[in-house]
Coordinates of C-alpha atoms in Angstrom, one line a residue:
Chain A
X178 CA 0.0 0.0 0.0
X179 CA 1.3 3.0 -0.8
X180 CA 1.9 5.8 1.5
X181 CA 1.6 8.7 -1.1
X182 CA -0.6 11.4 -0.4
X183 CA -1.1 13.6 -3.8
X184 CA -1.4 17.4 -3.1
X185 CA -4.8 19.4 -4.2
X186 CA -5.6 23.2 -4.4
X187 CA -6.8 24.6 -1.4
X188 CA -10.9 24.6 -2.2
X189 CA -13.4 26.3 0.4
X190 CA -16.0 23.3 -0.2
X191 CA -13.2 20.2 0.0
X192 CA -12.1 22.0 3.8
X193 CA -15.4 22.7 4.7
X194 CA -15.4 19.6 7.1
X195 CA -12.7 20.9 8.6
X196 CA -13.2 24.5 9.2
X197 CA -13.1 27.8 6.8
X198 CA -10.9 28.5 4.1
X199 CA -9.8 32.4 4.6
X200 CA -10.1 34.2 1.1
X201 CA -11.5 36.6 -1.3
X202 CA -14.2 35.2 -3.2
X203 CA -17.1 36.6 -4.6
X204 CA -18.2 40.2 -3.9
X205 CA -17.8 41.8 -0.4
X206 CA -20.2 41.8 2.2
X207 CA -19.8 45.5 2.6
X208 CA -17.8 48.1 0.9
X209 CA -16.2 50.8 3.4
X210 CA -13.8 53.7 2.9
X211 CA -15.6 55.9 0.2
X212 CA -15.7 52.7 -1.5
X213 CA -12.0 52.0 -1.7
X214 CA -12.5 48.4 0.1
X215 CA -14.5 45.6 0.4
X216 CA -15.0 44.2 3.8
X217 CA -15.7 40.4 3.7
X218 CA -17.3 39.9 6.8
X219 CA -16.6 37.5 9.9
X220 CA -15.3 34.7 7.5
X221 CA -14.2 32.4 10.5
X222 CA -16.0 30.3 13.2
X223 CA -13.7 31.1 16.2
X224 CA -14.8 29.2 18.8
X225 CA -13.0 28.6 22.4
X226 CA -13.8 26.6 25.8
X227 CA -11.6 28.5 28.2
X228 CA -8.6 31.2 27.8
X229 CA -9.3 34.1 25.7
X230 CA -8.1 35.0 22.0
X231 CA -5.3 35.9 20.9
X232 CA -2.8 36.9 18.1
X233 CA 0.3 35.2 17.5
X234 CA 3.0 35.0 15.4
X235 CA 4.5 31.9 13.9
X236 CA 7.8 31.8 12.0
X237 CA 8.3 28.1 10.6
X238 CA 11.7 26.5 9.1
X239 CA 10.6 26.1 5.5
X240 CA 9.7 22.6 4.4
X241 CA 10.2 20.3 0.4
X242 CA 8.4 18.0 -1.0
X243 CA 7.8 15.2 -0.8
X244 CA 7.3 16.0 2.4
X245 CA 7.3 13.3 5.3
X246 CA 4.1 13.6 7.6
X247 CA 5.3 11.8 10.6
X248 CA 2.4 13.2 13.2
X249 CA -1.0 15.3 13.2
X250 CA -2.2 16.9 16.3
X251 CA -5.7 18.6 17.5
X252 CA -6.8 21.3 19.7
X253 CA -9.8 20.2 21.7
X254 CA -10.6 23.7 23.4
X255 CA -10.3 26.0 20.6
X256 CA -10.1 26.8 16.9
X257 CA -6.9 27.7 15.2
X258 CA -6.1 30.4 12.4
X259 CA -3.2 30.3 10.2
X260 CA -3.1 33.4 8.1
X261 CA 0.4 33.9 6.1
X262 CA 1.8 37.3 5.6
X263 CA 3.1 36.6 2.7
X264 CA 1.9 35.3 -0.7
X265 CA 4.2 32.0 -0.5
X266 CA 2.8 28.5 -1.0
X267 CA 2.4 26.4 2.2
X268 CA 0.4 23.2 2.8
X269 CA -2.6 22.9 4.7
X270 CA -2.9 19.3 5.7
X271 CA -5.7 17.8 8.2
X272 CA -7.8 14.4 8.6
X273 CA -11.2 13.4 9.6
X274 CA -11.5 11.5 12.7
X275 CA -12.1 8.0 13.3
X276 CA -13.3 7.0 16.8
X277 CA -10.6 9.8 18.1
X278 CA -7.9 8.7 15.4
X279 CA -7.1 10.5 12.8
X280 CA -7.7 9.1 9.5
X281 CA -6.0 8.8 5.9
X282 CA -4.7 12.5 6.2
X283 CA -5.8 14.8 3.0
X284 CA -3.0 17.5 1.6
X285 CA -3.8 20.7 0.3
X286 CA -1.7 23.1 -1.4
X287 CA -2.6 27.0 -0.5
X288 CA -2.5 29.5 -2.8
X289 CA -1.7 33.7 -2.2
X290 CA -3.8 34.9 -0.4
X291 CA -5.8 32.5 1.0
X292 CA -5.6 32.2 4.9
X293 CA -7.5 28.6 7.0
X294 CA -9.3 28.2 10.5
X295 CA -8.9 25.0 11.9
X296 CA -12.2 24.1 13.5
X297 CA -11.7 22.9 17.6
X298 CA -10.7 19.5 17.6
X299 CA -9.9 19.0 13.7
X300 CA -6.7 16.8 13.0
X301 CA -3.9 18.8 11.5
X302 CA -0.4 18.5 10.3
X303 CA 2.2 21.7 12.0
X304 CA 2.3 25.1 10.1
X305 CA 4.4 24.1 6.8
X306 CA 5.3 26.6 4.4
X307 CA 7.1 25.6 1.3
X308 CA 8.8 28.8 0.9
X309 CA 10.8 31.5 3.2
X310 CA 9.5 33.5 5.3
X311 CA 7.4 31.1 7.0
X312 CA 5.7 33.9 8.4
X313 CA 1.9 33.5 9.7
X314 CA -0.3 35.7 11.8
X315 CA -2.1 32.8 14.2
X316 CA -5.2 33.7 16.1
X317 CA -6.1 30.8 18.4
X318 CA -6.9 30.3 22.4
X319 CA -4.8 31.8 24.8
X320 CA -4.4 29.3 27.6
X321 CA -5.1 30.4 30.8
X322 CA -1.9 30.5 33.5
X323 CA -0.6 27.9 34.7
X324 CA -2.9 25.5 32.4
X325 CA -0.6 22.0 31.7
X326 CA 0.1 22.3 27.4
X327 CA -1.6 18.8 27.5
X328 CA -5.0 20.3 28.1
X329 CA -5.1 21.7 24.6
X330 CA -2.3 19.5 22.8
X331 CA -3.2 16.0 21.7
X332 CA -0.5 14.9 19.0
X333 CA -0.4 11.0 17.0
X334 CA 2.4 10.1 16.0
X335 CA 2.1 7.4 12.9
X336 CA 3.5 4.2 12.5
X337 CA 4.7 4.9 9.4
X338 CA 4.9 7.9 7.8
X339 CA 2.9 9.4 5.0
X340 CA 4.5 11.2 2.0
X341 CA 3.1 14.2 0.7
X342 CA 3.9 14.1 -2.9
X343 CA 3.0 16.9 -6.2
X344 CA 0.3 15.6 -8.0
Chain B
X1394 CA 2.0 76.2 7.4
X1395 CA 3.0 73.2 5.8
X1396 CA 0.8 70.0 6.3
X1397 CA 3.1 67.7 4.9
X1398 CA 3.7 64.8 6.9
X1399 CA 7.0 62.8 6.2
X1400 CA 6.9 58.8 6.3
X1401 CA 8.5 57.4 9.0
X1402 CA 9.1 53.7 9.5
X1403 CA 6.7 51.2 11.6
X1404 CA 8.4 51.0 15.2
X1405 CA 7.6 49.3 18.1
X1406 CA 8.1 51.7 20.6
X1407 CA 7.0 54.9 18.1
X1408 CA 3.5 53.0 18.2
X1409 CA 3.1 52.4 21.3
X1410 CA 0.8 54.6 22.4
X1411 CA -1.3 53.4 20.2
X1412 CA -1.9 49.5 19.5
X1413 CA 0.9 46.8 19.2
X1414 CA 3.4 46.0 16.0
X1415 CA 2.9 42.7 15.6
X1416 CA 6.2 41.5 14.3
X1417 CA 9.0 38.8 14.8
X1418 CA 11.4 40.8 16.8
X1419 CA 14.1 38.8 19.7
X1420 CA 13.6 35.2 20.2
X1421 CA 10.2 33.7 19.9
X1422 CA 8.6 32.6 23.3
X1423 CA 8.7 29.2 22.6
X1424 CA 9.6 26.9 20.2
X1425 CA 7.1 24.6 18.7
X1426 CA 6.9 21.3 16.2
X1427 CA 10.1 20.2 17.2
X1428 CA 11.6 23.3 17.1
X1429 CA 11.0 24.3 13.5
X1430 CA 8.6 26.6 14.6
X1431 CA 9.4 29.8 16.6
X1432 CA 5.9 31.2 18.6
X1433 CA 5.8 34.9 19.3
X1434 CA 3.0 34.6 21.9
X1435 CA -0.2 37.2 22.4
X1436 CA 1.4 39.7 20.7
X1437 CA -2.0 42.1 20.3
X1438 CA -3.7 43.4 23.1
X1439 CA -7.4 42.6 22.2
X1440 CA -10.5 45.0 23.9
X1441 CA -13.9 44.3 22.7
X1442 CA -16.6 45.9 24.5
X1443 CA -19.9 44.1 23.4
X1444 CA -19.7 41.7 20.3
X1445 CA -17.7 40.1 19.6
X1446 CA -14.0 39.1 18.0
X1447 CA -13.7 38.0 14.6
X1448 CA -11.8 37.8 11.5
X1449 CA -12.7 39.7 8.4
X1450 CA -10.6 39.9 5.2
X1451 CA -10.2 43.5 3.6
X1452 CA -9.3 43.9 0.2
X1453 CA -8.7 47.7 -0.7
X1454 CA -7.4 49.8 -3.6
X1455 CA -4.0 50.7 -3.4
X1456 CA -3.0 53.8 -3.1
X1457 CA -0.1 56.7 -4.3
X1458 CA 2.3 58.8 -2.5
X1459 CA 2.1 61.6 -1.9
X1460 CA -1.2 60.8 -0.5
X1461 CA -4.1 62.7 0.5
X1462 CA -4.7 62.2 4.0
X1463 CA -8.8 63.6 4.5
X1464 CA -10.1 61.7 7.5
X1465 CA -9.3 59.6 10.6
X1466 CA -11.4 57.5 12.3
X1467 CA -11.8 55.7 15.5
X1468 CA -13.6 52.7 17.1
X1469 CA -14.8 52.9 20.1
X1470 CA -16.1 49.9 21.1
X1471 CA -12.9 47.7 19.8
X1472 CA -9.5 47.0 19.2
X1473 CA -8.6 46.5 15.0
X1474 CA -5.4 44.3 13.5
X1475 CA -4.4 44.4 10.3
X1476 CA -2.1 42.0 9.1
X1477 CA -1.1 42.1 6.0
X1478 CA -1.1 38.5 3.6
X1479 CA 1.7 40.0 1.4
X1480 CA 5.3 41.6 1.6
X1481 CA 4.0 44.6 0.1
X1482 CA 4.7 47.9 2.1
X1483 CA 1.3 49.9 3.4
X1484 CA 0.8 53.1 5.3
X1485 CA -0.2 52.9 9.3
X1486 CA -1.5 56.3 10.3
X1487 CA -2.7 57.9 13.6
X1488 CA -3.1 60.4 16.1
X1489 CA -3.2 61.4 19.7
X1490 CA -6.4 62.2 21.1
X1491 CA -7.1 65.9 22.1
X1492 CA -10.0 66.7 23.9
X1493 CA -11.8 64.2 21.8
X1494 CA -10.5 65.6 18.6
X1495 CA -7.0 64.1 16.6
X1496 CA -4.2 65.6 16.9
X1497 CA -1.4 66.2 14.0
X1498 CA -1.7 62.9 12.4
X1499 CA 1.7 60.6 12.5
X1500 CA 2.0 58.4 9.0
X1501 CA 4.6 55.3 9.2
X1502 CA 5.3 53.2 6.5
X1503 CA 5.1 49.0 7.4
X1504 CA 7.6 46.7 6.8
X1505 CA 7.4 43.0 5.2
X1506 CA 6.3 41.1 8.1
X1507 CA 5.0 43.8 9.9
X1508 CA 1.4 43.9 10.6
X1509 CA -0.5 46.5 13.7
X1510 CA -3.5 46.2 16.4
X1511 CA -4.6 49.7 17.2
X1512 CA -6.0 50.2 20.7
X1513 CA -9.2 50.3 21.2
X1514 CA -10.5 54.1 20.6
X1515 CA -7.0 54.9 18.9
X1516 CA -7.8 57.5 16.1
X1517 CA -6.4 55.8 12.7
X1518 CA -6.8 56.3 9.1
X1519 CA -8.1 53.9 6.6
X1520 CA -6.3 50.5 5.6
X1521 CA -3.8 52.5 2.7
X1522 CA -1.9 49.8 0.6
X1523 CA 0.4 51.0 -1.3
X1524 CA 0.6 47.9 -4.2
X1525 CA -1.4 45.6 -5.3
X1526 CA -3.0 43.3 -3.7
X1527 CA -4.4 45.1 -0.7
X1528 CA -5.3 42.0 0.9
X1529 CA -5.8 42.0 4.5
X1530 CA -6.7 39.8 7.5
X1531 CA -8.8 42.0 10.4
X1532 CA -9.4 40.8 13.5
X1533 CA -12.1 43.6 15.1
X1534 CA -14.7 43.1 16.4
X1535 CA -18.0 42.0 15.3
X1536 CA -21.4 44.1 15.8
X1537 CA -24.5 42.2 17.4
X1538 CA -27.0 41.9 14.9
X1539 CA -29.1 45.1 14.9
X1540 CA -26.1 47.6 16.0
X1541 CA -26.0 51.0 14.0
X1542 CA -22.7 50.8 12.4
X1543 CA -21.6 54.8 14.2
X1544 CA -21.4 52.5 17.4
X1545 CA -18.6 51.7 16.7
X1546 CA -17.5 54.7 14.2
X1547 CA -16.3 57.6 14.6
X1548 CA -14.9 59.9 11.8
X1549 CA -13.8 63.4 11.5
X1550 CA -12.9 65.1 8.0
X1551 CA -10.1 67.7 8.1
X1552 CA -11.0 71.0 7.1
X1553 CA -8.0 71.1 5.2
X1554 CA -6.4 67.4 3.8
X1555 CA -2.9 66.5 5.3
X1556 CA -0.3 65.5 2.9
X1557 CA 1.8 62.0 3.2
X1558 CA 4.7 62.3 1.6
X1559 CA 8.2 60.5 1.3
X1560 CA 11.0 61.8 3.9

């Protein structure tokens, strides 16, 4: 059995399951400043059990393909939001659960300007860009003090490792 | 009376008396994903009175230098990032509060990697790209259903437009 996972495009409707894809598309909810820009409104479900939100910044060691996808982890108290400041390709890789494993994993490939939220408790592979800077905004739950990393962290490690591979 | 207003660039301690820069600057707080992942942790302070948080996307029409600065506004219910999904540079422009009016308005000119959170109530103008795209993640915050938007608006128009020009 092959381990290959072939990269896709990042497509709103094929991530739905897993949270929001971030993007422009279609017309704006509103336009604002004399016109000059349109606001598309409120495009994430944030959603948090505890803690508080919060911006972040991540800066990530730049990653090839075929990449090796050794682990996923999930967040079961909050949502996550990677949002690149940049318009360099990175991958956006999750999996649907299976009786609190994570299944066959799914790889997509994001394009500029398109940003995800991680719905709480979705299976996802670590922030990988494909380019430098691996530079992302993140806007996720802010962890109370003293709160053990384990109360928000569950990581699985696979027995073998998947490839992510071009299509 | 002149009412040019040289560019100056996006610092830190320049801004803050008036949001965050939210930038990669020292050593991250922790390092994540088996340390190929730097986190720069909480970086923006956010302040939402009623609502709210969410994330928006803003897409606006780049603008020219020197440019025509006619209005500030202000929110007074919320705190507003912009973070930038691109290297491009942008203008961040504010002013001090006087007696409920803005003072001389202070223009800087954002880095790659560089995106802001004004403070809550921080008089700012509007999100000013200077290439294309103007593509923008906002986390603000998000009206109740039903809200007149001047709840959370403020604007005032200069009786005479300030000018923002190179140094």
């Amino acid at each position: 059995m092959t381990r290959d996972i072939p990269l896709r495009p990042l497509d709103a409707a094929a991530f739905a399951p897993f949270g929001e894809v971030l993007e422009v598309s279609g017309p704006p909810d509103l336009l604002i400043n004399q016109d000059l820009c349109g606001r598309h409104h409120d495009r994430a479900r944030l959603d948090q059990q505890g803690g508080r939100l919060g911006i972040s910044l991540f800066d990530a060691t730049p990653r090839a393909l075929p990449y090796e996808l050794a682990m996923v982890e999930r967040h079961p108290l909050g949502s996550q939001a990677f949002l690149p400041m940049h318009q360099n390709p990175w991958l956006v890789i999750v999996a649907s659960d299976e009786a609190g494993r994570p299944g066959t994993p799914i790889a997509f490939r994001a394009a500029p300007g398109q940003g995800i939220n991680f719905a709480r408790g979705t299976w996802h592979g670590v922030l990988t860009p494909l380019a430098a800077p691996g530079l992302f905004a993140v806007v996720d739950r802010i962890a109370p003090a003293g709160e053990a990393k384990s109360a928000n962290l569950e990581e699985v490690w696979f027995d073998t490792p998947w490839s992510i591979v071009e299509p």
